Tab-separated table of C-alpha atoms in Angstrom:
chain	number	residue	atom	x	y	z
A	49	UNK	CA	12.044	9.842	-12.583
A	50	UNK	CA	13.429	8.042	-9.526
A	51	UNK	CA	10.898	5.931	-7.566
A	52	UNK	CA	10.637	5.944	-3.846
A	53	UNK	CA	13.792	5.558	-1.885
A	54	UNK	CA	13.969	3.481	2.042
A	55	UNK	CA	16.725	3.663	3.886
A	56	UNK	CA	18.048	1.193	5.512
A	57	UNK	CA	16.235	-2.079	3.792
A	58	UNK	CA	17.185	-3.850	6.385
A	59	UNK	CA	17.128	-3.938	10.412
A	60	UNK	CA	17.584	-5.515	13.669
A	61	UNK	CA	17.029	-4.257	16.916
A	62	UNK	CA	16.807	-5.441	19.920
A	63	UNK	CA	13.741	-4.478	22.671
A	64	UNK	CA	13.149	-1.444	23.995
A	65	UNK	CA	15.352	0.509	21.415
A	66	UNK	CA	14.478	3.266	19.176
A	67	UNK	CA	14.870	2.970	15.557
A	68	UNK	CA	14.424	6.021	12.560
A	69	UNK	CA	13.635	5.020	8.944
A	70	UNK	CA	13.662	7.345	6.238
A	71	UNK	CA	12.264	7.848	2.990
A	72	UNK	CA	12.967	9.680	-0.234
A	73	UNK	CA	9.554	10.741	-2.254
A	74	UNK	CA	9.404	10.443	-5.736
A	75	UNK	CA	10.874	14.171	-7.542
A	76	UNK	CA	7.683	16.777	-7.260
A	77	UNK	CA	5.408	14.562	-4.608
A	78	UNK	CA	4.882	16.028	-1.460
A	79	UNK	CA	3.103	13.800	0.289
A	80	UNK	CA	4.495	11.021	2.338
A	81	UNK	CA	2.558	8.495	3.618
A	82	UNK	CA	3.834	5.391	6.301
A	83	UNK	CA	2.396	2.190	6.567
A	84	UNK	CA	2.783	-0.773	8.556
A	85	UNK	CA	2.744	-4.473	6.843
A	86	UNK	CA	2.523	-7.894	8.672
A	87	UNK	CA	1.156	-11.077	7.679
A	88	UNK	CA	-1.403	-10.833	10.881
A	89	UNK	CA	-2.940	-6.894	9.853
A	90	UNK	CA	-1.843	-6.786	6.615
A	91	UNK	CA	-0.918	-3.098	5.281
A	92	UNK	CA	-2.237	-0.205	7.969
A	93	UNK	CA	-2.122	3.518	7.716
A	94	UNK	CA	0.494	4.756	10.081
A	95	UNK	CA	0.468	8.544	9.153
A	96	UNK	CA	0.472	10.675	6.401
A	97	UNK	CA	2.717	14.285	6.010
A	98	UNK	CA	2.331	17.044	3.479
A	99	UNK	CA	4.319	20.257	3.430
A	100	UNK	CA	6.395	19.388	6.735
A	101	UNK	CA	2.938	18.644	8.270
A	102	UNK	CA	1.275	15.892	9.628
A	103	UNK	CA	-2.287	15.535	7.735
A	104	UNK	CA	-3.628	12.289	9.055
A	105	UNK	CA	-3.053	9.345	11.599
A	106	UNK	CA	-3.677	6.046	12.065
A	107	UNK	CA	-4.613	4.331	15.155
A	108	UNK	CA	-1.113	3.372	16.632
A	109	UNK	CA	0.371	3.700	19.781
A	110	UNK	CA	2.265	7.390	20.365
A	111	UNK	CA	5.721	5.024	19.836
A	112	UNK	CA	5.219	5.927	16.613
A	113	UNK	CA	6.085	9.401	15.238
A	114	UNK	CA	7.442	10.684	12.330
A	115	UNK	CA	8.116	14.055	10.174
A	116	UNK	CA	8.768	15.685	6.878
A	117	UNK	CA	11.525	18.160	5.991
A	118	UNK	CA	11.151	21.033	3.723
A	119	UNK	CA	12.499	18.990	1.029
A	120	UNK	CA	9.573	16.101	1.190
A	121	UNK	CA	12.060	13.561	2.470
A	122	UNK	CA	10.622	12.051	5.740
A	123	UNK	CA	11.765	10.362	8.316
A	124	UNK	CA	9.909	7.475	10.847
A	125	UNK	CA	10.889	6.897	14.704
A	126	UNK	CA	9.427	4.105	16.568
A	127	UNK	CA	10.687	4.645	20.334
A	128	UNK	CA	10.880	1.706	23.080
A	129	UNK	CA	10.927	-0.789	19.994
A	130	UNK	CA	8.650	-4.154	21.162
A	131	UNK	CA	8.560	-7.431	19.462
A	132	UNK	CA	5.400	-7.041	17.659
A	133	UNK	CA	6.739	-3.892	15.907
A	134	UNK	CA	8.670	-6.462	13.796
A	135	UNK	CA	7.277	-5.679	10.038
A	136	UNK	CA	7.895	-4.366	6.777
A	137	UNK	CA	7.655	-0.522	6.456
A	138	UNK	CA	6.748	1.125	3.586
A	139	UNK	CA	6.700	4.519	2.896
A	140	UNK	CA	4.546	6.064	-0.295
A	141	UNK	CA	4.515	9.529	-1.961
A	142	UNK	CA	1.519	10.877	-4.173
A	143	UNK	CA	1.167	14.239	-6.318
A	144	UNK	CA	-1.041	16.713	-4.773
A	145	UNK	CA	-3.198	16.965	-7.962
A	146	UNK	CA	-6.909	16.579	-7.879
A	147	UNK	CA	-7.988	12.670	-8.400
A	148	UNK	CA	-3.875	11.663	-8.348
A	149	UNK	CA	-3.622	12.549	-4.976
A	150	UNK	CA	-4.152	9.288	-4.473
A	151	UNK	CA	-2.308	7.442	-6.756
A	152	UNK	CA	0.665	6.588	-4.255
A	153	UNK	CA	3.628	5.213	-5.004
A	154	UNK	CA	5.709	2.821	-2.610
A	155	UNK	CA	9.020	2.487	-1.857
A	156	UNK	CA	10.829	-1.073	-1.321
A	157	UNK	CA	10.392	-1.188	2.516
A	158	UNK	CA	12.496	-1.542	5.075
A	159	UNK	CA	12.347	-4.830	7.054
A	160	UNK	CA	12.425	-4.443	10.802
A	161	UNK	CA	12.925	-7.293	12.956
A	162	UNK	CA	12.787	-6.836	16.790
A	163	UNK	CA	14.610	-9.471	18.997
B	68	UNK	CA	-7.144	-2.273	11.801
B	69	UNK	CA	-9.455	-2.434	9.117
B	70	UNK	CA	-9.272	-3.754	5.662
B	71	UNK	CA	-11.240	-4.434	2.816
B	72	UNK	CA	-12.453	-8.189	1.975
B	73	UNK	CA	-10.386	-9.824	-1.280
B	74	UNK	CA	-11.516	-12.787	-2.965
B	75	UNK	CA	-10.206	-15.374	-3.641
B	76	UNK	CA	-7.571	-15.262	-0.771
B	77	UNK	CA	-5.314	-17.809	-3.444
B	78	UNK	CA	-5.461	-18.818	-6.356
B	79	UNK	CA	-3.125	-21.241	-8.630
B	80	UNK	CA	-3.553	-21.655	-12.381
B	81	UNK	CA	-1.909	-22.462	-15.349
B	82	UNK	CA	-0.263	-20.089	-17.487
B	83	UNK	CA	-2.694	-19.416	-20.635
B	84	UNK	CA	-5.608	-18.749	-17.680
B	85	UNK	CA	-7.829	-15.815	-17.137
B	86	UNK	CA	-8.005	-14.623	-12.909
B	87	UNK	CA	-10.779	-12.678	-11.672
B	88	UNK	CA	-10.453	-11.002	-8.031
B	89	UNK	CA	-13.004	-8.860	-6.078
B	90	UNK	CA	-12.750	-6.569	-3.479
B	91	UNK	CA	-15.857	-5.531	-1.287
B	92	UNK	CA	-16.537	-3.190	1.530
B	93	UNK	CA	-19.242	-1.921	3.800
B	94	UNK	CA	-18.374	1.457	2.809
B	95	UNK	CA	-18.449	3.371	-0.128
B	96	UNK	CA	-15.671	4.534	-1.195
B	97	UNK	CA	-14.641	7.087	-4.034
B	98	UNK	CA	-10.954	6.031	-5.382
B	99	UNK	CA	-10.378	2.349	-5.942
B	100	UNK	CA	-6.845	1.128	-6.752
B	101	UNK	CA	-5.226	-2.224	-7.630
B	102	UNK	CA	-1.605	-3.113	-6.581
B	103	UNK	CA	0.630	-5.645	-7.146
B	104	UNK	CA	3.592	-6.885	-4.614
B	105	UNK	CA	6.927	-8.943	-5.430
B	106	UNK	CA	8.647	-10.592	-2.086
B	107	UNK	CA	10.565	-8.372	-0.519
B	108	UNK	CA	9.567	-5.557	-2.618
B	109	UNK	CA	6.352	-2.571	-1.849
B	110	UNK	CA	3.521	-2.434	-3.753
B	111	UNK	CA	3.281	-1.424	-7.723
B	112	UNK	CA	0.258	0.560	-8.794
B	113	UNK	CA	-1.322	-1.248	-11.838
B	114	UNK	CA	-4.753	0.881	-12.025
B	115	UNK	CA	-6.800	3.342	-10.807
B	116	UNK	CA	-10.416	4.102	-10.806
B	117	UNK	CA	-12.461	7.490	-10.149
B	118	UNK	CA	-15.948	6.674	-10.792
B	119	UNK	CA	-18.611	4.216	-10.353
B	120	UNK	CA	-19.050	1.919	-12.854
B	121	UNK	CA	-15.861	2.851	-14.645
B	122	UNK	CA	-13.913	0.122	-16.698
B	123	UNK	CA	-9.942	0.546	-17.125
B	124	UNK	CA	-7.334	-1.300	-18.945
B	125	UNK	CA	-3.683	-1.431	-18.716
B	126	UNK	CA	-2.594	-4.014	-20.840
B	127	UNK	CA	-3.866	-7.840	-19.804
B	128	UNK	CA	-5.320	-6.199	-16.495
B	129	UNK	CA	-8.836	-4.897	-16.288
B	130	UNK	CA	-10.586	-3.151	-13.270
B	131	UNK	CA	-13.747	-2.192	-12.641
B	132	UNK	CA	-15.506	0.149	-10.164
B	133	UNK	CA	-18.596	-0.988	-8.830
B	134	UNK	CA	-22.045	0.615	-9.355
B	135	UNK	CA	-22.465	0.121	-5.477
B	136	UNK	CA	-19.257	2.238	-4.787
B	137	UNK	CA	-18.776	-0.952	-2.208
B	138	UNK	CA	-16.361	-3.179	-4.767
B	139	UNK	CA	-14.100	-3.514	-7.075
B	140	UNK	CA	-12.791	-5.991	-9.827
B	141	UNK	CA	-9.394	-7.025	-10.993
B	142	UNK	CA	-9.082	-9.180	-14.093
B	143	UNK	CA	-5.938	-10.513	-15.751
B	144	UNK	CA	-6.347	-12.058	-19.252
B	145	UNK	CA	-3.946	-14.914	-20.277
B	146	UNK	CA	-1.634	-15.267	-17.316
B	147	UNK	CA	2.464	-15.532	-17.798
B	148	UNK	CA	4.824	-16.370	-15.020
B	149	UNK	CA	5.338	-12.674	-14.022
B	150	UNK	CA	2.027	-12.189	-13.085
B	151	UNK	CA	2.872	-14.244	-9.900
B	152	UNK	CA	2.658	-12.130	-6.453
B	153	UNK	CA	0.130	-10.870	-4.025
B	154	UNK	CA	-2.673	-8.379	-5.506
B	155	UNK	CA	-3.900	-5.634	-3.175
B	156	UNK	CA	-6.954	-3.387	-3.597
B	157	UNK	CA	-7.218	-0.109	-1.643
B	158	UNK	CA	-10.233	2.060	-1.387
B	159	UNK	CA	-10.050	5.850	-0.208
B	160	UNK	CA	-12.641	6.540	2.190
B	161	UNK	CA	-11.926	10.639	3.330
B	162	UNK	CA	-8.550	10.834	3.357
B	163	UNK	CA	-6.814	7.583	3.595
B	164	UNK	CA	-6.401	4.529	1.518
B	165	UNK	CA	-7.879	1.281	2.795
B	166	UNK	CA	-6.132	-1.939	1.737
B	167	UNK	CA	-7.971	-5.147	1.040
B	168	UNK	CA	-6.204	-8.690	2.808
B	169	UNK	CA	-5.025	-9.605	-0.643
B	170	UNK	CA	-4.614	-12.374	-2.990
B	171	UNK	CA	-1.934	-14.674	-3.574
B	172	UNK	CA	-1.547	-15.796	-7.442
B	173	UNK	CA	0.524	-18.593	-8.231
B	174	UNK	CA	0.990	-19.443	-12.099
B	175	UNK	CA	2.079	-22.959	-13.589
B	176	UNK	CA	3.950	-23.412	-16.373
């Protein structure tokens, strides 16, 4: 099976922009969770989707939004991009099957940086 | 945000070695899982753990869940080159995953 797919790997924006990332879930998982890494906070729950729904947030800033399509694939907006948004995002899929529901799975990332 | 407490925050050691990690929280927690990260790259699952007390393997790596449902214990047997990267724990607490600050392993020829 294919592993977790981010698009694009890379990025650079400049303040106050939007961006969208987007992420491909392993064949059969359908949830999609986002997280946030820096080298300050370390890796933090962002949000989590499940059959085109959102299931649980973190604690960041309505900038951040995202959604799920019927076919899993999911997509991440940050709006009004500021300079401490600069981080690797990664996006993770899990099975919805008892105990390896949370087994997830990570994709490569994509590395935002905000000038 | 919060994360778990991971011990020792680095560690270098010569290939050959044995490296234990830990992993503790205030909170018990029900799932504990170890990853691995490469620069550049997301997180690998090595192992997973269900239930206090329980002992896994997966090849040189061994994890353990505490009794206390508060920790968690990573051990890799005879280090290589490859094992080199950051090591991550995560504990699910209702439903989200909870990552620990890591440790950085550095092996020596």
């Amino acid at each position: 099976k294919a592993g977790v797919t981010q698009t694009p790997r890379y990025l650079i924006k400049t303040r106050g922009q939007q961006v969208t990332l987007s992420c491909s879930p392993i064949s059969g998982h359908r949830s999609v969770s986002w997280y946030q890494q820096t080298p300050g906070q370390g890796l933090q729950f962002l949000f989590e989707y499940f059959s085109e729904t959102q299931r649980n947030k973190g604690n960041f800033p309505g900038r951040f939004s995202g959604r799920q399509f019927s076919n899993s694939r999911s997509e991440m907006n940050v709006s009004t991009l500021e300079l401490g948004d600069s981080a690797l995002y990664l996006c993770a899929s899990s099975e919805e099957t008892g105990f390896s529901s949370y087994e997830q799975y990570f994709g490569p990332g994509t590395r935002l940086t905000v000038t | 945000g919060q994360q778990l407490n991971q011990s020792p925050q680095s560690m270098f050691i010569q290939e050959g070695e044995d490296v234990s990690m830990n992993c503790t929280s205030s909170s018990i927690f029900n799932t504990w899982l170890w990853y691995k990260q490469d620069p550049g790259e997301g997180p690998v699952l090595l192992i997973a753990l269900y239930k206090a007390g329980e002992l896994t393997s997966n090849g040189r790596l061994t994890a353990q869940f505490g009794i206390t449902r508060k920790d968690s214990f990573l051990n890799i047997s005879a280090s290589i080159p490859s094992d080199v990267g950051i090591y991550f724990c995560a504990g699910q607490n209702t439903d989200k995953l909870i990552f620990g600050t890591g440790t950085r392993l550095q092996v020596f020829p």
